[in-house]
């Protein structure tokens, strides 16, 4: 059984991770659409929206001890995804 504080940390981190996964999905979708010659306006807007949210949440999330967090996404390498986000957005 986890305490309420840990539950809030888990929930906050998983909310962040959800936004990060959605950003990644839309980023890749926009890249594919551009390669095919399409103008991905709606998907680009969604990607930017998730990007802004993730950028806002990232500093607080990086301070957390991830060893104690229970992820809703056990198959997602959150550390690698965060690094990927930083590399792409840092361009």
JSON list of C-alpha atoms in Angstrom, two decimals:
[
{"chain": "A", "resi": 1, "resn": "UNK", "atom": "CA", "xyz": [0.00, 0.00, 0.00]},
{"chain": "A", "resi": 2, "resn": "UNK", "atom": "CA", "xyz": [1.33, 3.43, -0.89]},
{"chain": "A", "resi": 3, "resn": "UNK", "atom": "CA", "xyz": [0.68, 6.59, 1.06]},
{"chain": "A", "resi": 4, "resn": "UNK", "atom": "CA", "xyz": [-1.21, 9.58, -0.28]},
{"chain": "A", "resi": 5, "resn": "UNK", "atom": "CA", "xyz": [1.94, 11.62, -0.93]},
{"chain": "A", "resi": 6, "resn": "UNK", "atom": "CA", "xyz": [3.45, 8.86, -3.09]},
{"chain": "A", "resi": 7, "resn": "UNK", "atom": "CA", "xyz": [0.11, 8.44, -4.87]},
{"chain": "A", "resi": 8, "resn": "UNK", "atom": "CA", "xyz": [0.11, 12.15, -5.78]},
{"chain": "A", "resi": 9, "resn": "UNK", "atom": "CA", "xyz": [3.71, 11.91, -7.02]},
{"chain": "A", "resi": 10, "resn": "UNK", "atom": "CA", "xyz": [2.85, 8.83, -9.09]},
{"chain": "A", "resi": 11, "resn": "UNK", "atom": "CA", "xyz": [-0.22, 10.53, -10.54]},
{"chain": "A", "resi": 12, "resn": "UNK", "atom": "CA", "xyz": [1.66, 13.72, -11.39]},
{"chain": "A", "resi": 13, "resn": "UNK", "atom": "CA", "xyz": [4.53, 11.86, -13.01]},
{"chain": "A", "resi": 14, "resn": "UNK", "atom": "CA", "xyz": [2.18, 9.66, -15.02]},
{"chain": "A", "resi": 15, "resn": "UNK", "atom": "CA", "xyz": [0.26, 12.71, -16.19]},
{"chain": "A", "resi": 16, "resn": "UNK", "atom": "CA", "xyz": [3.58, 14.17, -17.35]},
{"chain": "A", "resi": 17, "resn": "UNK", "atom": "CA", "xyz": [4.54, 10.89, -19.01]},
{"chain": "A", "resi": 18, "resn": "UNK", "atom": "CA", "xyz": [1.20, 10.77, -20.80]},
{"chain": "A", "resi": 19, "resn": "UNK", "atom": "CA", "xyz": [1.80, 14.24, -22.25]},
{"chain": "A", "resi": 20, "resn": "UNK", "atom": "CA", "xyz": [5.33, 13.23, -23.24]},
{"chain": "A", "resi": 21, "resn": "UNK", "atom": "CA", "xyz": [4.12, 10.09, -25.03]},
{"chain": "A", "resi": 22, "resn": "UNK", "atom": "CA", "xyz": [1.47, 12.11, -26.88]},
{"chain": "A", "resi": 23, "resn": "UNK", "atom": "CA", "xyz": [4.06, 14.74, -27.86]},
{"chain": "A", "resi": 24, "resn": "UNK", "atom": "CA", "xyz": [6.28, 11.97, -29.25]},
{"chain": "A", "resi": 25, "resn": "UNK", "atom": "CA", "xyz": [3.37, 10.47, -31.20]},
{"chain": "A", "resi": 26, "resn": "UNK", "atom": "CA", "xyz": [2.42, 13.80, -32.78]},
{"chain": "A", "resi": 27, "resn": "UNK", "atom": "CA", "xyz": [6.04, 14.78, -33.42]},
{"chain": "A", "resi": 28, "resn": "UNK", "atom": "CA", "xyz": [6.62, 11.58, -35.39]},
{"chain": "A", "resi": 29, "resn": "UNK", "atom": "CA", "xyz": [3.29, 11.94, -37.19]},
{"chain": "A", "resi": 30, "resn": "UNK", "atom": "CA", "xyz": [4.14, 15.50, -38.25]},
{"chain": "A", "resi": 31, "resn": "UNK", "atom": "CA", "xyz": [7.57, 14.40, -39.51]},
{"chain": "A", "resi": 32, "resn": "UNK", "atom": "CA", "xyz": [6.04, 11.61, -41.62]},
{"chain": "A", "resi": 33, "resn": "UNK", "atom": "CA", "xyz": [3.37, 13.93, -43.04]},
{"chain": "A", "resi": 34, "resn": "UNK", "atom": "CA", "xyz": [6.01, 16.51, -43.98]},
{"chain": "A", "resi": 35, "resn": "UNK", "atom": "CA", "xyz": [8.10, 13.84, -45.72]},
{"chain": "A", "resi": 36, "resn": "UNK", "atom": "CA", "xyz": [5.02, 12.90, -47.78]},
{"chain": "A", "resi": 37, "resn": "UNK", "atom": "CA", "xyz": [4.49, 16.52, -48.77]},
{"chain": "A", "resi": 38, "resn": "UNK", "atom": "CA", "xyz": [1.47, 17.23, -46.58]},
{"chain": "A", "resi": 39, "resn": "UNK", "atom": "CA", "xyz": [0.93, 20.30, -44.42]},
{"chain": "A", "resi": 40, "resn": "UNK", "atom": "CA", "xyz": [0.14, 18.84, -40.97]},
{"chain": "A", "resi": 41, "resn": "UNK", "atom": "CA", "xyz": [-1.42, 21.92, -39.40]},
{"chain": "A", "resi": 42, "resn": "UNK", "atom": "CA", "xyz": [-3.75, 20.26, -36.84]},
{"chain": "A", "resi": 43, "resn": "UNK", "atom": "CA", "xyz": [-1.21, 17.64, -35.78]},
{"chain": "A", "resi": 44, "resn": "UNK", "atom": "CA", "xyz": [1.49, 20.31, -35.57]},
{"chain": "A", "resi": 45, "resn": "UNK", "atom": "CA", "xyz": [-0.71, 22.43, -33.31]},
{"chain": "A", "resi": 46, "resn": "UNK", "atom": "CA", "xyz": [-1.38, 19.43, -31.06]},
{"chain": "A", "resi": 47, "resn": "UNK", "atom": "CA", "xyz": [2.34, 18.62, -30.96]},
{"chain": "A", "resi": 48, "resn": "UNK", "atom": "CA", "xyz": [3.21, 22.20, -29.97]},
{"chain": "A", "resi": 49, "resn": "UNK", "atom": "CA", "xyz": [0.54, 22.17, -27.27]},
{"chain": "A", "resi": 50, "resn": "UNK", "atom": "CA", "xyz": [1.94, 18.98, -25.72]},
{"chain": "A", "resi": 51, "resn": "UNK", "atom": "CA", "xyz": [5.48, 20.30, -26.13]},
{"chain": "A", "resi": 52, "resn": "UNK", "atom": "CA", "xyz": [4.67, 23.44, -24.17]},
{"chain": "A", "resi": 53, "resn": "UNK", "atom": "CA", "xyz": [3.03, 21.42, -21.40]},
{"chain": "A", "resi": 54, "resn": "UNK", "atom": "CA", "xyz": [5.97, 19.01, -21.18]},
{"chain": "A", "resi": 55, "resn": "UNK", "atom": "CA", "xyz": [8.48, 21.87, -21.12]},
{"chain": "A", "resi": 56, "resn": "UNK", "atom": "CA", "xyz": [6.56, 23.47, -18.28]},
{"chain": "A", "resi": 57, "resn": "UNK", "atom": "CA", "xyz": [6.39, 20.24, -16.24]},
{"chain": "A", "resi": 58, "resn": "UNK", "atom": "CA", "xyz": [9.89, 18.89, -17.01]},
{"chain": "A", "resi": 59, "resn": "UNK", "atom": "CA", "xyz": [11.96, 20.78, -14.38]},
{"chain": "A", "resi": 60, "resn": "UNK", "atom": "CA", "xyz": [9.74, 19.52, -11.54]},
{"chain": "A", "resi": 61, "resn": "UNK", "atom": "CA", "xyz": [9.65, 15.96, -12.91]},
{"chain": "A", "resi": 62, "resn": "UNK", "atom": "CA", "xyz": [13.43, 15.76, -13.17]},
{"chain": "A", "resi": 63, "resn": "UNK", "atom": "CA", "xyz": [13.72, 16.48, -9.44]},
{"chain": "A", "resi": 64, "resn": "UNK", "atom": "CA", "xyz": [11.71, 13.37, -8.51]},
{"chain": "A", "resi": 65, "resn": "UNK", "atom": "CA", "xyz": [13.23, 10.07, -7.39]},
{"chain": "A", "resi": 66, "resn": "UNK", "atom": "CA", "xyz": [11.95, 7.84, -10.20]},
{"chain": "A", "resi": 67, "resn": "UNK", "atom": "CA", "xyz": [12.93, 4.65, -8.38]},
{"chain": "A", "resi": 68, "resn": "UNK", "atom": "CA", "xyz": [9.86, 5.02, -6.16]},
{"chain": "A", "resi": 69, "resn": "UNK", "atom": "CA", "xyz": [7.39, 5.97, -8.92]},
{"chain": "A", "resi": 70, "resn": "UNK", "atom": "CA", "xyz": [4.96, 3.42, -10.29]},
{"chain": "A", "resi": 71, "resn": "UNK", "atom": "CA", "xyz": [4.50, 4.10, -13.97]},
{"chain": "A", "resi": 72, "resn": "UNK", "atom": "CA", "xyz": [1.29, 3.47, -15.88]},
{"chain": "A", "resi": 73, "resn": "UNK", "atom": "CA", "xyz": [3.59, 2.86, -18.85]},
{"chain": "A", "resi": 74, "resn": "UNK", "atom": "CA", "xyz": [5.89, -0.01, -17.81]},
{"chain": "A", "resi": 75, "resn": "UNK", "atom": "CA", "xyz": [7.06, -0.60, -21.39]},
{"chain": "A", "resi": 76, "resn": "UNK", "atom": "CA", "xyz": [8.06, 3.03, -21.98]},
{"chain": "A", "resi": 77, "resn": "UNK", "atom": "CA", "xyz": [11.66, 3.97, -21.26]},
{"chain": "A", "resi": 78, "resn": "UNK", "atom": "CA", "xyz": [10.83, 7.31, -19.68]},
{"chain": "A", "resi": 79, "resn": "UNK", "atom": "CA", "xyz": [14.47, 8.34, -19.26]},
{"chain": "A", "resi": 80, "resn": "UNK", "atom": "CA", "xyz": [15.20, 7.76, -22.96]},
{"chain": "A", "resi": 81, "resn": "UNK", "atom": "CA", "xyz": [11.97, 9.52, -23.98]},
{"chain": "A", "resi": 82, "resn": "UNK", "atom": "CA", "xyz": [12.85, 12.56, -21.84]},
{"chain": "A", "resi": 83, "resn": "UNK", "atom": "CA", "xyz": [16.32, 12.65, -23.41]},
{"chain": "A", "resi": 84, "resn": "UNK", "atom": "CA", "xyz": [14.79, 12.35, -26.90]},
{"chain": "A", "resi": 85, "resn": "UNK", "atom": "CA", "xyz": [12.46, 15.26, -26.08]},
{"chain": "A", "resi": 86, "resn": "UNK", "atom": "CA", "xyz": [15.37, 17.40, -24.91]},
{"chain": "A", "resi": 87, "resn": "UNK", "atom": "CA", "xyz": [17.38, 16.63, -28.05]},
{"chain": "A", "resi": 88, "resn": "UNK", "atom": "CA", "xyz": [14.50, 17.46, -30.41]},
{"chain": "A", "resi": 89, "resn": "UNK", "atom": "CA", "xyz": [13.22, 20.55, -28.59]},
{"chain": "A", "resi": 90, "resn": "UNK", "atom": "CA", "xyz": [16.74, 21.80, -27.91]},
{"chain": "A", "resi": 91, "resn": "UNK", "atom": "CA", "xyz": [17.44, 22.17, -31.64]}
]
